[in-house]
């Protein structure tokens, strides 16, 4: 069986390693993949957002099943393009991917279907947006409507900062067309939980919960990044919170999308905040989170490719989605300076086995693997306890070498404190 994976980061590497466990898989193509993925898949230099080139490649290679992993090709309609040529896909259609593609859409969805989220208003006029800030005051959150590589969210501590954010997004177009509209929303407080869920539009089956660490520096300081490390499961996500999330958020979201004729099939990501009034949605993503997938998928005990095919064929059953009771810690090794400027091109060497290492910013130059991005790789260790998993991940970090290697020293520490408190 020939499988195609669209994308080229740590998340895609984690998906590829997992689907390789299926004996029927003969060849996996990654478009574009990366230097590290090339050990596990045939990487072809086609951009993940080039709909026509991906489609033509899939037809030429007689791909049996395609997995579209990143947000931008999904929002552009990659799944519609491939499906229209008879290539079955895992991933939402363009009309469903809008749940991530437009924050104005997702906020209106939540308001119209009574799904708990922060109070908000949408503006396409900078003066009106500023007048709203004068009424509601900081702390307040300003979000560019469209995709902005995870950077379009500004948490303003003062009214001046909030108005500067409006200028930056709407007038200076710091995130391009993404900033034609903004969402201004209430600042919420509480621990964050990521829940990825498989859904075929008929049922929704959550995976194990996780906790991302988005800030660049220890103690949750510094700039927001794509994610510096993840632990799973997330101790804040108690069975009670899980039940409430299912009843008030997960199922209603699936049903809301169905009722708008935008049935979502794929992995729906719920970014939740556990507030004193219960769980609320901070954001939806139309795909596996990265690095969340790197911590969650290694705990999946059932066949990922079969689940994905069942999702596509609207035959998903919860008994096929089973997770281990172990814990994982995924530690991201980055280039010093990320998420701003950093040097690259440094050779990467491993003094350990690389089974549980997922490459992201890496490419091959003269037969050598070298750094090529901000987040270079993720190391995921699994153990009976979270503490052991964290210790193993940090130990392994010493066995991977490249110049300017940087990582946070406190991934999972907050989770360990909570586990201690509930004991
Ligand atoms: P998003 O891209 O929407 O997930 O936002 C990025 C990060 O900003 C989230 O992970 C939160 O830490 C924070 N954030 C977003 N919305 C809010 C909010 N309404 N209140 C507090 N923090 C928020
Ligand atoms: N780790 C957050 C995301 O994938 O959007």
CSV table of C-alpha atoms and ligand atoms in Angstrom, one decimal:
chain,number,residue,atom,x,y,z
A,1,UNK,CA,0.0,0.0,0.0
A,2,UNK,CA,1.4,3.4,-1.0
A,3,UNK,CA,0.6,6.2,1.5
A,4,UNK,CA,1.2,9.9,1.1
A,5,UNK,CA,1.8,12.3,4.1
A,6,UNK,CA,1.5,16.0,3.3
A,7,UNK,CA,3.8,18.1,5.6
A,8,UNK,CA,7.3,18.0,6.9
A,9,UNK,CA,7.7,18.6,10.7
A,10,UNK,CA,7.9,16.6,13.9
A,11,UNK,CA,4.2,15.9,13.9
A,12,UNK,CA,4.5,14.3,10.4
A,13,UNK,CA,7.5,12.3,11.5
A,14,UNK,CA,5.4,11.0,14.5
A,15,UNK,CA,2.5,10.1,12.2
A,16,UNK,CA,4.8,8.4,9.7
A,17,UNK,CA,6.6,6.3,12.4
A,18,UNK,CA,3.2,5.2,13.8
A,19,UNK,CA,1.6,4.2,10.4
A,20,UNK,CA,4.7,2.2,9.6
A,21,UNK,CA,3.6,-0.2,12.3
A,22,UNK,CA,0.8,-1.3,9.9
A,23,UNK,CA,2.1,-4.3,7.9
A,24,UNK,CA,0.2,-3.5,4.8
A,25,UNK,CA,2.1,-0.2,4.3
A,26,UNK,CA,4.8,-0.6,1.6
A,27,UNK,CA,5.9,2.9,0.8
A,28,UNK,CA,5.3,6.2,2.5
A,29,UNK,CA,5.9,9.4,0.6
A,30,UNK,CA,6.4,12.6,2.6
A,31,UNK,CA,5.7,15.9,0.7
A,32,UNK,CA,8.1,17.6,1.4
A,33,UNK,CA,9.2,15.7,4.6
A,34,UNK,CA,12.6,16.7,5.9
A,35,UNK,CA,16.1,15.3,6.2
A,36,UNK,CA,15.2,13.3,9.3
A,37,UNK,CA,12.0,11.9,7.9
A,38,UNK,CA,14.0,10.6,4.9
A,39,UNK,CA,15.0,7.6,7.1
A,40,UNK,CA,11.4,6.5,7.4
A,41,UNK,CA,9.8,7.8,4.2
A,42,UNK,CA,10.5,8.9,0.6
A,43,UNK,CA,10.7,12.6,0.8
A,44,UNK,CA,9.8,14.5,-2.3
A,45,UNK,CA,10.5,18.2,-2.6
A,46,UNK,CA,6.9,19.4,-3.3
A,47,UNK,CA,5.5,22.2,-1.1
A,48,UNK,CA,2.7,21.1,1.2
A,49,UNK,CA,0.6,24.1,0.0
A,50,UNK,CA,1.0,23.3,-3.7
A,51,UNK,CA,-2.4,21.7,-4.3
A,52,UNK,CA,-1.9,20.9,-7.9
A,53,UNK,CA,1.6,19.5,-7.6
A,54,UNK,CA,0.6,17.3,-4.7
A,55,UNK,CA,-2.5,16.1,-6.6
A,56,UNK,CA,-0.5,15.3,-9.7
A,57,UNK,CA,2.1,13.4,-7.7
A,58,UNK,CA,-0.6,11.4,-5.9
A,59,UNK,CA,-2.2,10.4,-9.2
A,60,UNK,CA,1.1,9.5,-10.8
A,61,UNK,CA,2.2,7.3,-7.9
A,62,UNK,CA,-1.2,5.7,-7.5
A,63,UNK,CA,-1.5,6.7,-3.8
A,64,UNK,CA,-4.0,4.6,-1.9
A,65,UNK,CA,-4.5,6.9,1.0
A,66,UNK,CA,-3.3,10.4,1.8
A,67,UNK,CA,-2.9,12.1,5.2
A,68,UNK,CA,-2.9,15.9,5.1
A,69,UNK,CA,-1.4,17.0,8.4
A,70,UNK,CA,-0.7,20.8,8.4
A,71,UNK,CA,-3.3,23.6,8.7
A,72,UNK,CA,-2.5,25.6,5.6
A,73,UNK,CA,-3.1,22.9,3.0
A,74,UNK,CA,-6.2,21.8,4.8
A,75,UNK,CA,-7.6,25.4,4.9
A,76,UNK,CA,-6.7,25.8,1.2
A,77,UNK,CA,-8.7,22.7,0.3
A,78,UNK,CA,-6.1,20.0,-0.3
A,79,UNK,CA,-8.5,17.2,0.8
A,80,UNK,CA,-11.2,18.3,-1.6
A,81,UNK,CA,-8.6,18.4,-4.4
A,82,UNK,CA,-7.3,14.9,-3.7
A,83,UNK,CA,-10.7,13.4,-3.0
A,84,UNK,CA,-12.1,14.9,-6.3
A,85,UNK,CA,-9.5,12.7,-8.1
A,86,UNK,CA,-10.5,9.6,-6.2
A,87,UNK,CA,-7.7,9.7,-3.6
A,88,UNK,CA,-9.2,9.0,-0.1
A,89,UNK,CA,-7.8,11.3,2.6
A,90,UNK,CA,-7.6,11.7,6.3
A,91,UNK,CA,-8.3,15.4,7.1
A,92,UNK,CA,-11.2,17.8,6.9
A,93,UNK,CA,-12.6,19.3,3.7
A,94,UNK,CA,-12.0,23.0,3.1
A,95,UNK,CA,-15.5,23.8,4.4
A,96,UNK,CA,-14.8,22.1,7.7
A,97,UNK,CA,-11.2,23.3,8.1
A,98,UNK,CA,-12.6,26.9,8.4
A,99,UNK,CA,-13.0,26.0,12.1
A,100,UNK,CA,-9.3,26.8,12.3
A,101,UNK,CA,-9.0,29.0,9.3
A,102,UNK,CA,-11.2,31.7,10.6
A,103,UNK,CA,-11.3,32.6,14.3
A,104,UNK,CA,-14.4,34.8,13.6
A,105,UNK,CA,-16.1,31.7,12.2
A,106,UNK,CA,-15.2,29.5,15.2
A,107,UNK,CA,-16.2,32.1,17.7
A,108,UNK,CA,-19.6,32.6,16.0
A,109,UNK,CA,-20.0,28.8,16.0
A,110,UNK,CA,-19.5,28.6,19.7
A,111,UNK,CA,-21.8,31.5,20.4
A,112,UNK,CA,-24.6,30.2,18.2
A,113,UNK,CA,-24.3,26.7,19.6
A,114,UNK,CA,-23.8,27.6,23.2
A,115,UNK,CA,-20.3,26.1,23.5
A,116,UNK,CA,-18.3,27.6,26.4
A,117,UNK,CA,-15.7,30.1,25.3
A,118,UNK,CA,-14.4,33.6,26.1
A,119,UNK,CA,-16.8,36.5,25.5
A,120,UNK,CA,-15.8,38.3,22.3
A,121,UNK,CA,-16.6,40.6,19.4
A,122,UNK,CA,-15.4,40.6,15.8
A,123,UNK,CA,-14.3,43.8,14.0
A,124,UNK,CA,-13.3,44.7,10.5
A,125,UNK,CA,-12.9,48.4,11.3
A,126,UNK,CA,-9.9,49.5,13.5
A,127,UNK,CA,-11.7,52.5,15.0
A,128,UNK,CA,-14.6,50.4,16.2
A,129,UNK,CA,-12.2,47.8,17.6
A,130,UNK,CA,-10.5,50.6,19.6
A,131,UNK,CA,-13.8,51.9,20.8
A,132,UNK,CA,-14.6,48.4,22.1
A,133,UNK,CA,-11.2,48.4,24.0
A,134,UNK,CA,-12.2,51.7,25.6
A,135,UNK,CA,-15.4,50.1,26.9
A,136,UNK,CA,-14.0,46.7,28.0
A,137,UNK,CA,-10.4,47.4,29.0
A,138,UNK,CA,-7.3,45.3,29.4
A,139,UNK,CA,-6.3,42.6,30.2
A,140,UNK,CA,-7.8,41.7,26.9
A,141,UNK,CA,-6.9,39.4,24.0
A,142,UNK,CA,-6.6,40.4,20.3
A,143,UNK,CA,-6.5,37.8,17.6
A,144,UNK,CA,-6.0,38.1,13.9
A,145,UNK,CA,-8.9,36.3,12.2
A,146,UNK,CA,-6.9,34.0,9.8
A,147,UNK,CA,-3.9,31.7,10.0
A,148,UNK,CA,-0.8,33.5,11.3
A,149,UNK,CA,1.6,30.7,12.1
A,150,UNK,CA,0.5,30.7,15.7
A,151,UNK,CA,1.7,34.3,16.1
A,152,UNK,CA,-1.6,36.2,15.6
A,153,UNK,CA,-2.6,36.3,19.3
A,154,UNK,CA,-1.7,39.2,21.5
A,155,UNK,CA,-2.5,39.2,25.2
A,156,UNK,CA,-2.6,42.9,26.0
A,157,UNK,CA,-1.9,43.9,29.6
A,158,UNK,CA,-2.9,47.6,29.0
A,159,UNK,CA,-5.4,49.4,26.8
A,160,UNK,CA,-2.4,51.1,25.0
A,161,UNK,CA,-0.9,47.7,24.2
A,162,UNK,CA,-4.3,46.5,23.0
A,163,UNK,CA,-4.7,49.4,20.6
A,164,UNK,CA,-1.1,49.0,19.4
A,165,UNK,CA,-2.1,45.4,18.6
A,166,UNK,CA,-5.0,46.6,16.5
A,167,UNK,CA,-2.7,48.9,14.5
A,168,UNK,CA,-0.2,46.1,14.1
A,169,UNK,CA,-2.8,43.6,12.9
A,170,UNK,CA,-5.3,45.7,11.0
A,171,UNK,CA,-3.3,48.7,9.7
A,172,UNK,CA,0.2,47.6,9.3
A,173,UNK,CA,-1.0,44.1,8.3
A,174,UNK,CA,1.7,42.3,10.3
A,175,UNK,CA,0.0,39.0,9.5
A,176,UNK,CA,-1.1,40.0,6.0
A,177,UNK,CA,-4.6,39.3,5.0
A,178,UNK,CA,-5.2,37.3,8.2
A,179,UNK,CA,-5.6,40.6,9.9
A,180,UNK,CA,-8.5,42.0,7.8
A,181,UNK,CA,-10.7,41.1,10.7
A,182,UNK,CA,-9.8,40.8,14.4
A,183,UNK,CA,-11.5,39.0,17.3
A,184,UNK,CA,-11.2,40.8,20.6
A,185,UNK,CA,-11.9,38.6,23.5
A,186,UNK,CA,-12.1,38.4,27.3
A,187,UNK,CA,-8.9,37.3,29.0
A,188,UNK,CA,-9.4,33.9,30.7
A,189,UNK,CA,-7.4,32.4,33.4
A,190,UNK,CA,-6.7,28.8,34.3
A,191,UNK,CA,-4.5,25.8,33.2
A,192,UNK,CA,-4.5,24.9,29.5
A,193,UNK,CA,-5.2,21.4,28.2
A,194,UNK,CA,-4.9,20.1,24.6
A,195,UNK,CA,-7.3,17.4,23.6
A,196,UNK,CA,-7.0,15.9,20.1
A,197,UNK,CA,-10.0,13.9,19.0
A,198,UNK,CA,-10.8,11.6,16.0
A,199,UNK,CA,-14.2,12.3,14.5
A,200,UNK,CA,-15.9,11.0,11.4
A,201,UNK,CA,-18.9,13.3,11.9
A,202,UNK,CA,-20.9,10.6,13.6
A,203,UNK,CA,-18.9,10.0,16.7
A,204,UNK,CA,-16.1,11.8,18.4
A,205,UNK,CA,-13.4,9.9,20.2
A,206,UNK,CA,-10.9,12.0,22.3
A,207,UNK,CA,-7.3,10.9,22.5
A,208,UNK,CA,-5.3,11.1,25.7
A,209,UNK,CA,-5.0,14.7,26.9
A,210,UNK,CA,-1.7,16.6,26.9
A,211,UNK,CA,-0.1,19.8,28.1
A,212,UNK,CA,2.0,22.0,25.7
A,213,UNK,CA,4.6,24.5,26.9
A,214,UNK,CA,4.3,27.4,24.4
A,215,UNK,CA,6.7,29.9,25.8
A,216,UNK,CA,10.3,29.9,24.8
A,217,UNK,CA,11.9,30.3,28.3
A,218,UNK,CA,11.7,28.4,31.6
A,219,UNK,CA,8.9,29.4,34.0
A,220,UNK,CA,6.6,30.2,31.0
A,221,UNK,CA,8.5,33.3,30.2
A,222,UNK,CA,9.6,34.7,26.9
A,223,UNK,CA,7.9,34.7,23.5
A,224,UNK,CA,5.2,32.3,22.3
A,225,UNK,CA,6.6,29.5,20.2
A,226,UNK,CA,5.1,26.6,18.3
A,227,UNK,CA,5.6,24.6,21.4
A,228,UNK,CA,8.8,23.7,23.5
A,229,UNK,CA,7.6,20.4,25.0
A,230,UNK,CA,4.5,18.4,25.8
A,231,UNK,CA,3.6,15.9,28.5
A,232,UNK,CA,0.7,13.4,28.3
A,233,UNK,CA,-1.7,12.8,30.0
A,234,UNK,CA,-2.4,16.2,31.4
A,235,UNK,CA,-3.1,16.0,35.2
A,236,UNK,CA,-5.6,18.9,35.1
A,237,UNK,CA,-7.8,16.9,32.8
A,238,UNK,CA,-9.7,14.9,35.4
A,239,UNK,CA,-12.4,12.4,34.6
A,240,UNK,CA,-15.0,15.0,35.6
A,241,UNK,CA,-13.5,17.7,33.3
A,242,UNK,CA,-13.3,15.1,30.5
A,243,UNK,CA,-17.0,14.2,31.0
A,244,UNK,CA,-18.0,17.9,31.0
A,245,UNK,CA,-15.9,18.6,27.9
A,246,UNK,CA,-17.5,15.7,26.0
A,247,UNK,CA,-21.0,16.8,26.8
A,248,UNK,CA,-20.6,20.6,26.5
A,249,UNK,CA,-17.8,21.0,24.0
A,250,UNK,CA,-16.8,18.0,21.9
A,251,UNK,CA,-20.2,16.5,20.9
A,252,UNK,CA,-21.8,19.9,20.4
A,253,UNK,CA,-19.0,21.0,18.2
A,254,UNK,CA,-19.3,18.0,16.0
A,255,UNK,CA,-23.1,18.4,15.8
A,256,UNK,CA,-22.8,22.1,15.1
A,257,UNK,CA,-20.5,21.5,12.1
A,258,UNK,CA,-22.9,18.8,10.8
A,259,UNK,CA,-25.9,21.2,11.1
A,260,UNK,CA,-24.0,23.8,9.1
A,261,UNK,CA,-23.3,21.2,6.4
A,262,UNK,CA,-19.6,21.4,7.2
A,263,UNK,CA,-19.2,17.8,8.6
A,264,UNK,CA,-15.7,17.6,10.1
A,265,UNK,CA,-13.8,14.4,9.4
A,266,UNK,CA,-10.2,14.1,10.8
A,267,UNK,CA,-8.5,15.1,13.9
A,268,UNK,CA,-10.1,18.0,15.7
A,269,UNK,CA,-7.9,19.7,18.3
A,270,UNK,CA,-9.5,21.4,21.3
A,271,UNK,CA,-7.3,24.0,23.1
A,272,UNK,CA,-9.1,24.2,26.4
A,273,UNK,CA,-8.7,26.4,29.4
A,274,UNK,CA,-10.0,25.0,32.7
A,275,UNK,CA,-11.5,28.1,34.2
A,276,UNK,CA,-13.3,28.4,37.6
A,277,UNK,CA,-16.5,28.1,35.5
A,278,UNK,CA,-15.4,24.9,33.9
A,279,UNK,CA,-13.6,24.1,30.6
A,280,UNK,CA,-13.8,26.7,27.8
A,281,UNK,CA,-12.5,26.6,24.3
A,282,UNK,CA,-9.5,28.8,23.6
A,283,UNK,CA,-9.0,27.6,20.1
A,284,UNK,CA,-9.9,24.9,17.6
A,285,UNK,CA,-7.4,23.4,15.2
A,286,UNK,CA,-8.3,21.3,12.3
A,287,UNK,CA,-5.4,18.9,12.7
A,288,UNK,CA,-3.1,17.1,15.1
A,289,UNK,CA,-1.2,19.6,17.2
A,290,UNK,CA,2.6,19.9,16.9
A,291,UNK,CA,4.3,18.9,19.2
A,292,UNK,CA,1.2,17.4,20.9
A,293,UNK,CA,1.1,14.6,18.3
A,294,UNK,CA,4.7,13.7,19.2
A,295,UNK,CA,3.6,13.0,22.8
A,296,UNK,CA,0.2,11.5,22.2
A,297,UNK,CA,0.6,9.1,19.2
A,298,UNK,CA,3.4,7.1,20.9
A,299,UNK,CA,0.8,6.1,23.5
A,300,UNK,CA,-1.7,4.9,20.9
A,301,UNK,CA,-1.9,1.1,21.2
A,302,UNK,CA,-4.2,0.5,18.2
A,303,UNK,CA,-3.5,0.9,14.5
A,304,UNK,CA,-3.4,4.6,13.5
A,305,UNK,CA,-3.8,4.0,9.8
A,306,UNK,CA,-6.9,1.8,10.3
A,307,UNK,CA,-8.4,4.5,12.5
A,308,UNK,CA,-7.7,7.2,9.9
A,309,UNK,CA,-9.3,5.0,7.2
A,310,UNK,CA,-12.3,4.4,9.4
A,311,UNK,CA,-12.6,8.2,9.9
A,312,UNK,CA,-12.5,8.8,6.2
A,313,UNK,CA,-15.1,6.0,5.6
A,314,UNK,CA,-17.4,7.2,8.5
A,315,UNK,CA,-16.9,3.9,10.3
A,316,UNK,CA,-15.1,5.1,13.4
A,317,UNK,CA,-15.7,3.1,16.6
A,318,UNK,CA,-14.3,3.9,20.0
A,319,UNK,CA,-13.0,0.4,20.7
A,320,UNK,CA,-10.4,0.9,17.9
A,321,UNK,CA,-8.9,3.9,19.7
A,322,UNK,CA,-7.0,2.6,22.7
A,323,UNK,CA,-4.3,4.3,24.7
A,324,UNK,CA,-1.7,3.1,27.1
A,325,UNK,CA,-1.8,4.2,30.7
A,326,UNK,CA,1.8,5.2,30.6
A,327,UNK,CA,3.0,8.8,30.4
A,328,UNK,CA,5.1,10.6,27.9
A,329,UNK,CA,7.3,13.6,27.8
A,330,UNK,CA,8.3,15.2,24.5
A,331,UNK,CA,11.2,17.6,24.9
A,332,UNK,CA,11.9,19.9,21.9
A,333,UNK,CA,15.5,20.7,21.1
A,334,UNK,CA,15.6,24.0,19.3
A,335,UNK,CA,18.1,26.4,17.8
A,336,UNK,CA,19.2,29.0,20.2
A,337,UNK,CA,17.4,32.3,19.4
A,338,UNK,CA,14.1,30.6,18.3
A,339,UNK,CA,11.4,31.9,17.8
A,340,UNK,CA,13.3,34.9,16.5
A,341,UNK,CA,16.6,34.7,14.7
A,342,UNK,CA,19.0,31.8,14.9
A,343,UNK,CA,21.9,30.2,13.0
A,344,UNK,CA,21.5,26.9,11.2
A,345,UNK,CA,23.4,24.4,9.2
A,346,UNK,CA,25.1,22.7,12.2
A,347,UNK,CA,25.6,18.9,12.0
A,348,UNK,CA,23.3,16.8,14.2
A,349,UNK,CA,24.7,13.7,15.8
A,350,UNK,CA,23.0,11.0,17.9
A,351,UNK,CA,24.7,9.0,20.7
A,352,UNK,CA,21.5,7.0,21.2
A,353,UNK,CA,18.9,5.1,19.2
A,354,UNK,CA,16.5,7.4,17.3
A,355,UNK,CA,13.3,5.4,17.5
A,356,UNK,CA,11.6,8.0,19.7
A,357,UNK,CA,13.1,11.1,18.1
A,358,UNK,CA,11.1,13.1,15.6
A,359,UNK,CA,12.9,15.4,13.3
A,360,UNK,CA,11.5,18.8,12.3
A,361,UNK,CA,14.1,21.5,11.4
A,362,UNK,CA,16.7,19.2,9.8
A,363,UNK,CA,17.9,18.6,6.3
A,364,UNK,CA,20.6,16.6,4.6
A,365,UNK,CA,23.6,18.4,3.1
A,366,UNK,CA,26.4,16.4,1.6
A,367,UNK,CA,25.0,13.2,3.2
A,368,UNK,CA,25.0,14.8,6.7
A,369,UNK,CA,22.0,15.7,8.8
A,370,UNK,CA,22.2,19.4,9.7
A,371,UNK,CA,19.9,21.9,11.5
A,372,UNK,CA,17.6,23.9,9.2
A,373,UNK,CA,14.9,25.4,11.5
A,374,UNK,CA,14.0,26.7,14.8
A,375,UNK,CA,12.5,23.6,16.3
A,376,UNK,CA,15.1,21.0,15.3
A,377,UNK,CA,13.6,17.8,16.8
A,378,UNK,CA,11.5,16.3,19.6
A,379,UNK,CA,12.6,13.5,21.9
A,380,UNK,CA,9.6,11.5,23.3
A,381,UNK,CA,10.2,9.2,26.3
A,382,UNK,CA,7.6,6.9,27.7
A,383,UNK,CA,7.4,5.4,31.2
A,384,UNK,CA,5.0,4.2,33.8
A,385,UNK,CA,5.2,7.5,35.6
A,386,UNK,CA,5.5,11.1,34.3
A,387,UNK,CA,8.5,11.7,36.5
A,388,UNK,CA,10.4,8.8,34.9
A,389,UNK,CA,9.4,9.9,31.4
A,390,UNK,CA,10.7,13.4,32.0
A,391,UNK,CA,14.0,12.2,33.5
A,392,UNK,CA,14.5,9.9,30.5
A,393,UNK,CA,13.8,12.7,28.0
A,394,UNK,CA,16.3,15.1,29.7
A,395,UNK,CA,18.9,12.3,29.8
A,396,UNK,CA,18.4,11.7,26.1
A,397,UNK,CA,18.8,15.4,25.4
A,398,UNK,CA,22.5,15.0,26.3
A,399,UNK,CA,22.9,12.3,23.7
A,400,UNK,CA,21.9,14.5,20.9
A,401,UNK,CA,24.5,17.1,19.8
A,402,UNK,CA,24.4,20.1,17.5
A,403,UNK,CA,25.8,23.6,17.9
A,404,UNK,CA,23.5,26.2,19.5
A,405,UNK,CA,21.2,23.5,21.0
A,406,UNK,CA,18.6,25.0,23.3
A,407,UNK,CA,15.8,23.5,25.3
A,408,UNK,CA,13.7,24.4,28.3
A,409,UNK,CA,14.7,22.9,31.6
A,410,UNK,CA,11.2,22.7,33.1
A,411,UNK,CA,9.0,20.7,30.8
A,412,UNK,CA,6.4,18.9,32.8
A,413,UNK,CA,7.4,20.4,36.2
A,414,UNK,CA,4.0,22.1,36.7
A,415,UNK,CA,2.3,18.8,36.0
A,416,UNK,CA,4.5,17.0,38.5
A,417,UNK,CA,3.6,19.6,41.1
A,418,UNK,CA,-0.1,19.0,40.5
A,419,UNK,CA,0.3,15.2,40.7
A,420,UNK,CA,2.0,15.8,44.1
A,421,UNK,CA,-0.8,18.0,45.3
A,422,UNK,CA,-3.6,15.5,44.4
A,423,UNK,CA,-1.8,12.6,46.0
B,1,LIG,P1,-4.4,30.5,20.3
B,1,LIG,O1,-3.5,30.6,19.1
B,1,LIG,O2,-5.8,31.0,20.1
B,1,LIG,O3,-4.3,29.2,21.0
B,1,LIG,O4,-3.7,31.4,21.5
B,1,LIG,C1,-2.4,31.2,21.8
B,1,LIG,C2,-2.3,31.3,23.3
B,1,LIG,O5,-2.7,32.5,23.8
B,1,LIG,C3,-3.1,30.2,24.1
B,1,LIG,O6,-2.5,29.0,24.2
B,1,LIG,C4,-3.3,30.9,25.4
B,1,LIG,O7,-2.2,30.7,26.2
B,1,LIG,C5,-3.4,32.4,25.1
B,1,LIG,N1,-4.8,32.8,24.9
B,1,LIG,C6,-5.6,32.8,23.8
B,1,LIG,N2,-6.8,33.3,24.1
B,1,LIG,C7,-6.8,33.6,25.4
B,1,LIG,C8,-7.8,34.1,26.3
B,1,LIG,N3,-9.0,34.5,25.9
B,1,LIG,N4,-7.5,34.4,27.6
B,1,LIG,C9,-6.2,34.1,28.0
B,1,LIG,N5,-5.2,33.5,27.2
B,1,LIG,C10,-5.5,33.3,26.0
B,2,LIG,N1,1.0,23.1,19.7
B,2,LIG,C1,0.0,23.9,19.2
B,2,LIG,C2,-0.5,23.7,17.8
B,2,LIG,O1,-0.2,22.8,17.2
B,2,LIG,O2,-1.2,24.6,17.3
